[in-house]
Amino acid sequence: MLETQDLNEQPTTRLDNKTITRRLYQYALRAKKTFVVALIMLVIGVGAELAGPFIAKNIIDNHMFAINQPFYQTTADDPHAAEYNGAYYKRQGFWGDGETKGLEVHVVQSGTSFYFVEGPMDNTTGDKTFDDGTLTIRTAQGEQAVYPAVALSSTELFSFYQPELPGIYQLVGLYFIFLLITIVTEFGKTYWMQSSANKVIQELRIDLYAHIQRLPVPFFDNLPAGKVVSRVTNDTEAVKDLFVAVLSNFSSGAVYMLGVYIALFILDFRLGMVCLFLVPLLILWIILYRNIATKYNRIIRSRLSEINAIINESIQGMSIIRIFRKQKQTEDEFEKLNNDYQFFQNKMLRLNSLTSFNLVNVLRNLTFALVLWYFGSASLGSFDSAISLGVLYAFVDVLGRLFQPMTGMVNQLAALDLSMVSAGRVFELLDEEGEHVTDGAMPRYKGNVRFQDVTFAYKKDPVLKHIDFEAKQGQTVALVGHTGSGKSSIINLLFRFYDPQQGTITIDGQNIRELPKQWIRQHMGIVLQDPYLFTGTIASNVSLDNEQISRERLEQALRDVGAEQILSDLPKGFDEPVVEKGSTLSAGQRQLISFARALAYDPAILILDEATANIDTETEALIQSALEVLKRGRTTFIVAHRLSTIRSADQILVLHRGEIVERGSHEELMEIDGRYRQMYRVQTGIGSNAILDGTEQPQDREAPVPTGLRTT
């Protein structure tokens, strides 16, 4: 079973954030058109949304409080004229150059009341009081001015506001137009951004899966299947979140913040300078957060991979777990991994709770307090202060919008770091050296195989030593020996899953190192003791969806191995559905399908790895004649423990501790009182006391032949 790795264990190679970012950028370029469209939508949307505060400022300063400007008497037909006591007045902002102005009047506010003052006024700011038709204004310098005034009723006051309504209506209409633009661009930005992200992740997963197909067999000896699955599914999904959520929030936030700061400086330069301190603070915040979070996220992703691995292993070996009553032990191992995962998840939860929305709120409140304290008090007290009330309103509105993207960016920091860690794991797998895939094919070779002084080791100790033999076209060569003697290692070398450290292997006189691996395997076939079937149908498992194998050819292959008789009871015959590994079929049925697969591919070299070991006697007798047809004209290697199945072999190689200790035909080896004769007597019951000494064990375990026939 899987064991939990040490919490402080670090991988031998790790990509830095700069490299990961550069490679993610290269993938993003594959969908650059849609990303550009999304960015354009984003810029337009930000501009349209930020137009709102400027429209509000215009309404406040140029219309709602514009009546504080002087009014001049005009004619009744003037569209901007306000009527009061039979006379018509137009405020200063509506007068054009060269127009003749009439009598000057003012509308002055004192508290919640408004007063009409006829004639020019030197100053309209200060402390105002009204008593018995007299308006008194006292300035901060102690000066005092007295003007005759008349209180305005609500109807009379509205008449002065009425000329402002058309302008207000236009601005409100413009606001709704910008609002509609914002809605459309937000939809477009979200759609194009996510479609771009989906495209990028599709490309990344295709590249990753294709690379896994090219990885050498030794790579999978050291990495559990569940961890590989986690890289392809969980880690790429986290990278998708990077493009969909993180990139969207950060790009939107950056553009939005830039737009906000431009708007702040347009409104008032001093106010914009006051708020600049937020930018370096945000950058420092992100750097500190990532330095802490990356350490946790690496362990979290590692634990998730280990959890997937143990789940995959448990499902694959469920029958063994139950037979040997290992459920409790398996649960304990899973619980240990799950507890580690939860422990570091809680660490991340505490970190995110401390450095997320709450901290943004604190910054926002401090900034608002600073702005209102420094600028707001004077603005609220008078209309002619350091900044206008409209500017202050617009500034507060825009400043509030500044914290929306900040909140979005901060809340995505956890996803950003997790995505970067996952991207690093994906790229590390992509950086593993794979086998070169060569297009094209080679003509079907004859199948003359020669091993010349071949020595091979999986790690340090050799499992094959000075192997030397020749198998000619049409011959059957049997490999026998006790477990660990090197039989499967010879097959691994023949398939070029591994290459020997010493010696050469040739096919038809050509060194196989000089040939692309895919070309060699194209004309090889294998039948395993426990054949692997893929999800699909019986027919698809014979052809493996190879377009060159016709329906007639695969059906004929099934008939030639006697499968028609064995599979006739299935409801859909050769189109019977097959689940993963063919678990709904008997061992004999699976083996027959594997034989038919080998026959349909018509290999020049055929390997039978204990092909009849799991077949009952009746089924074995049925396919013996089919085997003779299958071997005809092909170089056949038989890995066998049941020596009765190889009596007709042209050459039998007896291996012991990685060396060929005996060779010859069955009759020749039986004449020698050697290892083969002893094994044969033990199996047949003749001289059963002649059992080999148990001390004769291999020094190194050999790797099994990879299951399945599909090769790249």
XYZ file of C-alpha atoms in Angstrom:
712
model
C 0.000 0.000 0.000
C 1.033 3.629 -0.375
C 2.940 5.267 2.411
C 2.615 8.902 3.402
C 5.651 10.909 2.386
C 7.439 13.066 4.904
C 5.840 16.491 5.260
C 9.144 18.233 4.572
C 9.960 16.202 1.486
C 10.704 18.420 -1.501
C 10.863 17.448 -5.170
C 14.294 17.272 -6.778
C 13.339 19.765 -9.497
C 11.041 22.746 -9.184
C 10.213 25.522 -11.586
C 10.351 29.085 -10.352
C 7.376 31.427 -10.658
C 9.001 33.397 -13.456
C 9.401 30.281 -15.595
C 5.863 29.108 -14.824
C 4.452 32.525 -15.728
C 6.389 32.588 -19.003
C 5.132 29.151 -20.015
C 1.554 29.977 -19.062
C 1.877 33.094 -21.199
C 3.014 30.934 -24.117
C -0.120 28.823 -23.740
C -2.261 31.952 -23.450
C -0.892 33.099 -26.814
C -2.659 30.119 -28.412
C -5.941 31.895 -27.688
C -4.590 35.425 -28.036
C -7.378 36.615 -30.347
C -10.137 35.879 -27.867
C -8.022 37.196 -24.988
C -7.534 40.467 -26.901
C -11.279 40.706 -27.547
C -11.927 40.116 -23.828
C -9.374 42.800 -22.921
C -10.983 45.303 -25.307
C -14.378 44.528 -23.789
C -12.844 45.011 -20.353
C -11.385 48.438 -21.175
C -14.633 49.634 -22.735
C -16.628 48.339 -19.783
C -14.341 50.029 -17.245
C -14.575 53.330 -19.116
C -18.360 53.091 -19.333
C -18.712 52.213 -15.662
C -16.418 55.015 -14.505
C -18.427 57.511 -16.556
C -21.175 57.246 -13.928
C -19.452 59.309 -11.209
C -18.528 62.008 -13.737
C -22.155 62.225 -14.852
C -23.218 62.505 -11.213
C -20.612 65.235 -10.642
C -21.950 67.097 -13.669
C -25.517 66.862 -12.410
C -24.532 68.101 -8.935
C -22.114 70.893 -9.861
C -23.563 72.099 -13.174
C -27.275 71.723 -12.492
C -28.370 70.996 -8.924
C -26.110 73.635 -7.307
C -25.720 75.801 -10.378
C -28.449 78.163 -9.116
C -25.759 79.658 -6.886
C -24.454 81.352 -10.013
C -25.727 84.893 -10.797
C -28.939 85.190 -12.851
C -29.502 87.914 -15.453
C -32.820 89.172 -16.725
C -33.729 87.970 -20.208
C -36.709 87.644 -22.562
C -39.645 85.289 -22.165
C -38.867 83.304 -25.304
C -35.438 82.225 -24.017
C -35.539 78.393 -23.537
C -33.358 78.650 -20.399
C -35.371 81.398 -18.755
C -36.871 81.022 -15.263
C -39.962 83.104 -14.443
C -40.234 85.044 -11.181
C -42.820 87.745 -10.447
C -43.534 88.300 -14.158
C -39.843 88.726 -15.059
C -37.542 86.171 -16.702
C -34.011 85.333 -15.608
C -31.249 83.084 -17.008
C -28.289 81.926 -14.949
C -24.764 82.808 -15.924
C -23.824 79.330 -17.270
C -26.461 79.563 -20.017
C -25.302 82.940 -21.377
C -23.149 82.879 -24.514
C -20.380 85.263 -25.528
C -21.659 88.581 -26.891
C -25.155 88.247 -25.461
C -26.538 91.332 -23.689
C -27.295 90.641 -20.051
C -30.042 92.352 -18.107
C -30.480 92.988 -14.397
C -28.309 90.767 -12.147
C -30.067 88.782 -9.391
C -29.081 85.915 -7.049
C -30.686 82.883 -5.455
C -28.931 82.330 -2.117
C -29.302 79.388 0.265
C -29.268 79.823 4.013
C -29.785 76.600 5.890
C -32.707 74.833 4.214
C -34.280 78.029 2.858
C -33.614 79.963 -0.362
C -33.817 83.757 -0.859
C -34.071 86.057 -3.859
C -31.594 88.965 -3.881
C -31.889 91.625 -6.524
C -28.653 93.276 -7.664
C -24.983 92.285 -7.628
C -23.416 90.539 -4.604
C -19.747 90.845 -3.681
C -19.655 87.581 -1.769
C -22.092 84.683 -1.434
C -20.023 82.559 0.962
C -19.992 82.702 4.731
C -22.424 82.477 7.607
C -25.862 83.619 6.392
C -28.814 84.811 8.456
C -32.179 86.236 7.361
C -34.278 88.621 9.444
C -37.196 90.821 8.405
C -36.342 91.044 4.693
C -32.607 91.401 5.232
C -29.942 88.769 4.415
C -26.734 89.169 6.402
C -23.523 87.394 5.337
C -20.545 87.219 7.716
C -17.266 85.942 6.232
C -14.524 84.023 8.027
C -12.455 87.236 8.086
C -15.116 89.022 10.118
C -16.467 91.089 7.243
C -20.230 91.618 7.020
C -22.506 92.335 4.052
C -26.255 93.120 4.167
C -28.616 92.626 1.222
C -32.387 93.067 0.842
C -33.884 89.621 0.215
C -37.171 87.833 -0.319
C -37.844 84.260 0.820
C -38.737 81.896 -2.020
C -41.573 79.428 -1.830
C -41.042 75.853 -3.084
C -42.965 76.687 -6.274
C -40.895 79.805 -6.913
C -37.675 77.879 -6.175
C -38.695 75.124 -8.600
C -39.149 77.701 -11.365
C -35.427 78.476 -11.081
C -34.629 74.734 -11.267
C -36.959 74.043 -14.204
C -34.449 75.148 -16.912
C -31.991 72.594 -15.453
C -34.301 69.612 -15.986
C -33.618 69.044 -19.728
C -29.880 68.888 -19.035
C -30.434 66.536 -16.103
C -32.653 64.275 -18.236
C -29.959 64.125 -20.930
C -27.301 63.179 -18.410
C -29.548 60.527 -16.840
C -30.209 59.115 -20.315
C -26.470 59.115 -21.004
C -25.951 57.288 -17.723
C -28.348 54.519 -18.781
C -26.580 54.247 -22.150
C -23.275 53.755 -20.353
C -24.973 51.273 -18.026
C -26.157 49.267 -21.051
C -22.641 49.364 -22.499
C -21.295 48.102 -19.170
C -23.747 45.179 -19.150
C -22.898 44.177 -22.740
C -19.142 44.474 -22.261
C -19.265 42.588 -18.960
C -21.016 39.705 -20.702
C -18.550 39.851 -23.591
C -15.541 40.018 -21.285
C -16.732 37.056 -19.196
C -17.654 34.973 -22.237
C -14.463 35.591 -24.205
C -12.240 35.274 -21.150
C -13.727 31.927 -20.153
C -13.816 30.593 -23.714
C -10.142 31.563 -24.010
C -9.384 29.793 -20.738
C -11.227 26.670 -21.890
C -9.205 26.706 -25.114
C -5.924 27.041 -23.233
C -6.755 24.220 -20.812
C -7.900 22.029 -23.701
C -4.519 22.546 -25.366
C -2.676 21.958 -22.091
C -4.511 18.712 -21.366
C -3.976 17.450 -24.911
C -0.260 18.201 -24.660
C -0.032 16.619 -21.224
C -1.886 13.446 -22.217
C 0.116 13.138 -25.437
C 3.321 13.559 -23.437
C 2.248 10.848 -20.994
C 1.895 8.522 -23.983
C 5.533 9.263 -24.862
C 6.976 8.832 -21.378
C 9.267 5.814 -21.062
C 8.036 2.760 -19.193
C 10.522 3.188 -16.290
C 8.843 6.495 -15.424
C 5.608 4.690 -14.505
C 7.526 2.197 -12.370
C 8.154 5.005 -9.868
C 5.007 7.154 -10.100
C 1.625 5.683 -9.071
C -1.155 5.939 -11.635
C -3.315 7.983 -9.256
C -0.681 10.725 -9.106
C -0.491 10.877 -12.893
C -4.289 11.119 -13.052
C -4.197 13.945 -10.492
C -1.800 15.925 -12.718
C -4.071 15.532 -15.748
C -7.346 16.291 -13.940
C -6.989 18.175 -10.649
C -3.898 20.213 -11.487
C -5.063 21.239 -14.951
C -8.441 22.181 -13.478
C -6.627 24.424 -10.998
C -4.754 25.995 -13.925
C -8.133 26.571 -15.567
C -9.189 28.507 -12.468
C -6.087 30.630 -12.989
C -7.312 31.746 -16.400
C -11.031 31.870 -15.646
C -11.097 33.428 -12.183
C -7.625 34.664 -11.283
C -6.607 36.153 -14.624
C -10.065 37.622 -15.075
C -10.021 39.264 -11.644
C -6.436 40.479 -11.831
C -6.662 41.816 -15.384
C -10.037 43.399 -14.630
C -8.685 44.726 -11.350
C -5.528 46.179 -12.912
C -7.428 47.900 -15.729
C -10.147 49.043 -13.344
C -7.680 50.442 -10.834
C -5.801 52.250 -13.595
C -9.077 53.749 -14.781
C -10.024 54.694 -11.236
C -6.735 56.480 -10.615
C -7.053 58.350 -13.900
C -10.547 59.393 -12.831
C -9.296 60.435 -9.373
C -6.569 62.642 -10.814
C -9.023 64.163 -13.300
C -11.395 64.994 -10.459
C -8.724 66.476 -8.213
C -4.949 66.029 -8.351
C -4.522 66.347 -4.586
C -7.116 63.662 -3.884
C -5.453 61.303 -6.373
C -2.059 61.780 -4.687
C -3.560 61.020 -1.283
C -4.787 57.604 -2.499
C -1.587 56.514 -4.286
C -0.272 54.815 -1.142
C -2.691 51.923 -1.779
C -0.739 50.621 -4.828
C 2.590 49.739 -3.159
C 0.659 48.434 -0.170
C -1.295 46.034 -2.408
C 1.861 44.852 -4.189
C 3.648 44.238 -0.870
C 0.578 42.422 0.393
C 0.544 40.056 -2.617
C 4.282 39.288 -2.289
C 4.075 38.502 1.429
C 0.965 36.391 0.988
C 2.448 34.284 -1.801
C 5.663 33.639 0.115
C 3.633 32.027 2.888
C 0.865 30.410 0.862
C 3.098 28.684 -1.732
C 4.662 26.463 0.938
C 1.241 25.273 2.098
C -0.220 24.828 -1.376
C 2.647 22.610 -2.541
C 1.924 20.218 0.306
C -1.836 20.427 -0.308
C -1.454 19.461 -3.996
C 0.973 16.696 -3.074
C -1.458 15.275 -0.525
C -4.290 15.402 -3.043
C -2.181 13.412 -5.508
C -1.399 10.846 -2.828
C -5.084 10.563 -1.934
C -5.920 9.912 -5.588
C -3.145 7.344 -5.758
C -4.333 5.405 -2.712
C -7.945 5.488 -3.947
C -6.848 4.175 -7.349
C -4.742 1.453 -5.747
C -7.559 0.436 -3.391
C -10.089 0.155 -6.210
C -7.688 -1.881 -8.348
C -6.973 -4.252 -5.464
C -10.393 -4.266 -3.801
C -10.782 -8.049 -4.015
C -7.372 -8.642 -2.397
C -8.115 -6.089 0.328
C -11.333 -7.871 1.241
C -9.934 -11.380 0.976
C -7.084 -10.558 3.361
C -9.279 -8.293 5.516
C -7.141 -5.195 5.031
C -10.037 -2.736 5.077
C -9.034 -1.244 8.451
C -5.395 -0.828 7.459
C -6.402 0.814 4.169
C -8.822 3.135 5.976
C -6.087 4.128 8.447
C -3.683 4.973 5.615
C -6.344 7.006 3.843
C -7.319 8.776 7.066
C -3.697 9.732 7.718
C -3.376 11.321 4.275
C -6.757 12.988 4.602
C -5.852 14.428 8.002
C -2.626 15.875 6.589
C -4.610 17.390 3.739
C -7.133 18.922 6.145
C -4.362 20.218 8.424
C -2.743 22.299 5.687
C -6.106 23.318 4.280
C -6.913 24.785 7.689
C -3.593 26.638 7.670
C -4.549 28.172 4.347
C -8.003 28.971 5.707
C -6.526 30.894 8.623
C -4.156 32.752 6.304
C -6.989 33.711 3.949
C -9.192 34.789 6.826
C -6.505 37.149 8.100
C -5.532 38.622 4.720
C -8.710 38.910 2.713
C -11.856 41.000 2.731
C -11.507 42.253 6.315
C -8.162 43.892 5.618
C -9.570 45.569 2.502
C -12.382 46.978 4.611
C -9.877 48.451 7.053
C -7.954 50.131 4.231
C -11.133 51.452 2.677
C -12.404 52.951 5.920
C -9.038 54.566 6.666
C -8.874 56.085 3.185
C -12.412 57.437 3.379
C -11.751 58.901 6.799
C -8.585 60.601 5.566
C -10.276 62.108 2.497
C -13.356 63.285 4.366
C -11.309 64.726 7.205
C -8.860 66.565 4.983
C -11.197 67.799 2.247
C -14.766 67.045 3.175
C -15.412 69.352 6.110
C -14.936 72.533 4.112
C -16.981 71.216 1.187
C -19.926 70.344 3.363
C -19.853 73.798 4.922
C -19.924 75.877 1.745
C -20.166 75.638 -2.003
C -17.031 77.625 -2.737
C -14.514 75.643 -0.716
C -11.283 73.782 -1.567
C -13.265 71.286 -3.702
C -16.870 71.330 -4.798
C -19.482 69.045 -3.320
C -19.932 67.418 -6.751
C -16.214 66.634 -6.921
C -16.307 65.219 -3.394
C -19.327 63.055 -4.201
C -17.755 61.795 -7.431
C -14.460 61.207 -5.651
C -16.056 59.142 -2.893
C -18.006 57.175 -5.508
C -14.888 56.507 -7.615
C -12.793 55.732 -4.547
C -15.385 53.193 -3.454
C -15.063 51.542 -6.838
C -11.285 51.310 -6.326
C -11.782 48.802 -3.520
C -14.030 46.511 -5.553
C -11.165 45.260 -7.772
C -8.845 45.237 -4.764
C -11.267 42.939 -2.965
C -11.547 40.727 -6.048
C -7.774 40.520 -6.412
C -7.157 39.798 -2.744
C -9.867 37.144 -2.637
C -8.205 35.431 -5.620
C -4.749 35.294 -4.039
C -5.399 31.792 -2.696
C -6.539 30.580 -6.113
C -3.576 32.347 -7.749
C -1.016 30.614 -5.595
C -2.748 27.247 -5.833
C -2.954 27.597 -9.610
C 0.722 28.497 -9.903
C 1.708 25.485 -7.802
C -0.506 23.228 -9.940
C 0.890 24.736 -13.138
C 4.393 24.020 -11.867
C 3.477 20.377 -11.265
C 1.999 20.099 -14.760
C 5.052 21.653 -16.402
C 7.391 19.458 -14.362
C 5.601 16.434 -15.816
C 5.795 17.934 -19.295
C 9.530 18.434 -18.774
C 10.096 14.743 -18.138
C 12.083 13.355 -21.030
C 9.824 11.374 -23.348
C 10.436 9.026 -26.204
C 10.726 10.650 -29.572
C 7.753 9.878 -31.803
C 8.683 9.338 -35.427
C 6.033 9.586 -38.093
C 5.801 7.002 -40.818
C 6.321 3.263 -40.738
C 8.753 0.594 -41.817
C 8.085 -2.443 -44.027
C 7.172 -5.606 -42.177
C 10.446 -7.216 -41.232
C 11.084 -10.970 -41.352
C 11.676 -11.341 -37.633
C 15.212 -12.708 -37.346
C 16.184 -11.733 -33.784
C 19.709 -11.811 -32.365
C 20.878 -11.040 -28.829
C 24.636 -10.548 -28.697
C 26.373 -10.406 -25.298
C 23.493 -8.449 -23.736
C 23.823 -7.278 -20.131
C 21.062 -5.250 -18.495
C 20.209 -3.854 -15.045
C 17.116 -1.972 -13.901
C 19.083 -0.288 -11.142
C 22.548 -1.421 -10.093
C 22.679 -5.206 -10.063
C 22.378 -6.852 -13.508
C 19.265 -8.948 -14.111
C 20.613 -10.195 -17.460
C 24.243 -11.204 -17.952
C 25.880 -11.849 -21.311
C 22.729 -13.104 -23.006
C 23.514 -14.503 -26.437
C 21.054 -16.331 -28.712
C 19.431 -16.161 -32.140
C 15.798 -16.710 -33.181
C 15.219 -17.122 -36.891
C 12.055 -16.326 -38.812
C 9.320 -18.857 -38.155
C 11.057 -20.343 -35.118
C 9.545 -20.635 -31.665
C 11.835 -19.783 -28.780
C 10.729 -20.618 -25.264
C 12.075 -18.838 -22.191
C 11.864 -20.840 -18.978
C 13.208 -20.369 -15.511
C 12.164 -19.543 -12.004
C 10.655 -16.173 -11.078
C 13.234 -13.417 -11.389
C 15.480 -15.342 -13.735
C 15.162 -12.673 -16.474
C 12.492 -13.977 -18.857
C 10.335 -10.850 -18.870
C 13.426 -8.636 -18.994
C 14.346 -10.141 -22.359
C 10.868 -9.274 -23.644
C 11.178 -5.727 -22.248
C 14.430 -5.261 -24.145
C 12.937 -6.677 -27.327
C 10.092 -4.145 -27.165
C 12.666 -1.442 -26.320
C 10.887 -0.505 -23.147
C 14.445 -0.474 -21.879
C 17.845 -0.544 -23.589
C 20.721 -2.778 -22.446
C 23.827 -1.331 -20.867
C 25.990 -3.728 -22.861
C 25.636 -5.721 -26.057
C 23.367 -5.372 -29.073
C 19.959 -6.616 -30.145
C 19.274 -6.885 -33.870
C 16.229 -7.633 -36.008
C 17.042 -8.826 -39.494
C 20.623 -7.769 -38.824
C 19.774 -4.147 -37.921
C 20.495 -2.774 -34.455
C 17.157 -1.885 -32.875
C 18.730 1.192 -31.227
C 18.978 2.659 -34.718
C 15.253 2.221 -35.388
C 12.389 4.296 -33.978
C 10.666 2.410 -31.182
C 7.244 2.878 -32.753
C 8.408 1.300 -36.011
C 9.738 -1.780 -34.235
C 6.599 -2.273 -32.146
C 4.375 -1.861 -35.193
C 5.213 -5.421 -36.230
C 5.180 -6.982 -32.759
C 2.314 -8.562 -30.917
C 1.912 -9.860 -27.388
C -0.514 -12.095 -25.535
C -0.241 -11.729 -21.761
C -1.143 -14.083 -18.979
C -3.678 -11.513 -17.743
C -4.736 -9.643 -20.899
C -5.834 -6.028 -20.612
C -9.140 -5.041 -22.231
C -10.268 -1.462 -22.784
C -13.754 -0.069 -22.324
C -15.680 -0.597 -25.564
C -16.775 -3.778 -27.319
C -15.172 -7.119 -28.092
C -14.653 -5.991 -31.693
C -13.022 -2.696 -30.680
C -10.696 -4.552 -28.311
C -9.520 -6.719 -31.193
C -8.902 -3.864 -33.623
C -8.052 -1.244 -30.975
C -9.802 1.178 -33.345
C -7.096 0.693 -35.955
C -8.610 1.838 -39.255
C -6.375 -0.574 -41.177
C -8.098 -3.546 -39.557
C -11.422 -4.109 -41.274
C -14.491 -5.617 -39.684
C -14.075 -8.755 -41.788
C -10.463 -9.121 -40.690
C -11.193 -8.857 -36.973
C -14.148 -11.260 -37.202
C -11.991 -13.762 -39.082
C -9.313 -13.447 -36.379
C -11.920 -14.202 -33.705
C -13.118 -17.265 -35.639
C -9.573 -18.534 -36.224
C -8.832 -18.612 -32.495
C -12.112 -20.358 -31.742
C -13.726 -17.329 -30.093
C -16.952 -17.710 -32.066
C -17.808 -20.864 -30.178
C -16.869 -19.478 -26.757
C -18.491 -16.055 -27.248
C -21.645 -17.285 -28.945
C -23.650 -17.120 -25.705
C -23.166 -13.343 -25.393
C -26.312 -11.367 -26.360
C -24.540 -9.086 -28.848
C -21.847 -11.464 -29.982
C -18.710 -9.669 -31.135
C -20.352 -6.319 -30.323
C -20.879 -7.209 -26.667
C -19.925 -4.223 -24.455
C -16.715 -4.567 -22.460
C -16.132 -2.640 -19.243
C -12.718 -1.596 -17.986
C -10.283 -4.537 -17.886
C -13.053 -6.839 -19.145
C -14.142 -7.734 -15.624
C -17.529 -9.039 -16.837
C -15.864 -11.672 -19.038
C -14.270 -14.902 -17.946
C -10.504 -15.352 -18.000
C -10.809 -17.666 -20.999
C -12.943 -15.185 -22.940
C -10.492 -12.357 -22.260
C -7.583 -14.500 -23.374
C -9.328 -15.474 -26.616
C -9.910 -11.800 -27.399
C -6.222 -11.154 -26.744
C -5.265 -13.976 -29.144
C -7.571 -12.574 -31.802
C -6.037 -9.136 -31.298
C -2.550 -10.487 -31.931
C -3.710 -12.410 -35.015
C -5.554 -9.367 -36.459
C -2.419 -7.232 -36.233
C -0.421 -9.910 -38.093
C 2.873 -9.285 -36.259
C 6.245 -10.520 -37.473
C 7.303 -11.199 -33.878
C 4.835 -12.721 -31.429
C 5.310 -12.916 -27.658
C 3.208 -15.315 -25.615
C 3.653 -14.562 -21.910
C 2.081 -17.545 -20.147
C -0.768 -17.072 -22.597
C -2.607 -20.260 -21.606
C -1.939 -20.163 -17.866
C -5.391 -18.797 -16.944
C -7.355 -20.910 -19.436
C -9.148 -24.083 -18.477
C -8.164 -27.365 -20.041
C -11.124 -27.476 -22.449
C -10.514 -23.946 -23.706
C -6.774 -24.577 -23.945
C -7.371 -27.588 -26.147
C -9.662 -25.483 -28.331
C -7.050 -22.835 -29.077
C -3.953 -25.028 -29.368
C -4.580 -25.489 -33.094
C -5.272 -21.752 -33.413
C -1.935 -21.089 -31.741
C -0.183 -23.140 -34.355
C -1.864 -21.016 -37.037
C -0.949 -17.863 -35.099
C 2.730 -18.850 -34.864
C 3.092 -19.909 -38.480
C 5.609 -17.760 -40.365
C 6.311 -15.659 -37.272
C 9.158 -15.545 -34.826
C 7.508 -16.534 -31.574
C 8.796 -16.077 -28.044
C 7.009 -18.033 -25.348
C 7.509 -17.150 -21.687
C 6.352 -20.271 -19.918
C 6.160 -21.850 -16.491
C 4.072 -24.795 -17.702
C 6.723 -26.732 -19.588
C 4.169 -29.024 -21.198
C 3.109 -26.129 -23.466
C 6.574 -25.630 -25.012
C 7.556 -29.173 -25.956
C 7.266 -28.304 -29.630
C 9.438 -25.181 -29.392
C 12.407 -25.046 -31.769
C 14.644 -23.699 -29.050
C 14.275 -23.598 -25.282
C 16.403 -21.193 -23.267
C 16.739 -22.010 -19.586
C 17.546 -18.924 -17.520
C 18.904 -18.765 -14.007
C 19.856 -15.542 -12.250
C 19.994 -13.643 -15.518
C 22.126 -16.149 -17.421
C 21.311 -18.790 -20.043
C 22.428 -21.987 -18.355
C 20.907 -24.447 -20.856
C 19.571 -24.305 -24.407
C 18.185 -26.735 -26.952
C 14.980 -28.547 -27.905
C 12.839 -30.398 -25.399
C 14.348 -33.748 -26.349
C 17.890 -32.396 -26.167
C 17.378 -30.848 -22.755
C 15.698 -33.972 -21.368
C 18.812 -35.932 -22.253
C 20.831 -33.629 -20.041
C 20.448 -34.131 -16.335
C 20.177 -30.409 -15.781
C 17.871 -27.734 -14.540
C 15.221 -28.101 -17.289
C 14.910 -31.832 -16.704
C 14.488 -31.295 -12.982
C 11.767 -28.670 -13.508
C 9.955 -30.891 -16.003
C 10.002 -33.861 -13.610
C 8.644 -31.717 -10.777
C 5.761 -30.455 -12.935
C 4.838 -33.813 -14.388
C 5.205 -35.646 -11.076
C 8.097 -37.748 -12.312
C 10.735 -37.727 -9.623
C 8.862 -35.171 -7.579
C 11.534 -35.208 -4.905
C 13.949 -33.532 -7.297
C 13.047 -30.039 -6.193
C 15.494 -27.230 -6.701
C 17.268 -25.765 -3.763
C 15.297 -22.829 -2.427
C 18.452 -20.752 -2.072
C 18.556 -20.243 -5.823
C 16.769 -16.956 -5.909
C 17.322 -13.917 -8.143
C 19.311 -10.995 -6.840
C 17.109 -8.355 -8.413
C 13.405 -8.264 -9.086
C 12.620 -7.652 -12.732
C 9.944 -5.295 -13.980
C 6.826 -6.853 -15.532
C 5.982 -6.532 -19.192
C 3.544 -3.599 -19.528
C 0.001 -4.757 -20.086
C -1.936 -4.324 -23.309
C -0.973 -4.444 -26.936
C -1.504 -0.820 -27.910
C 1.924 0.751 -28.462
C 3.042 4.156 -29.591
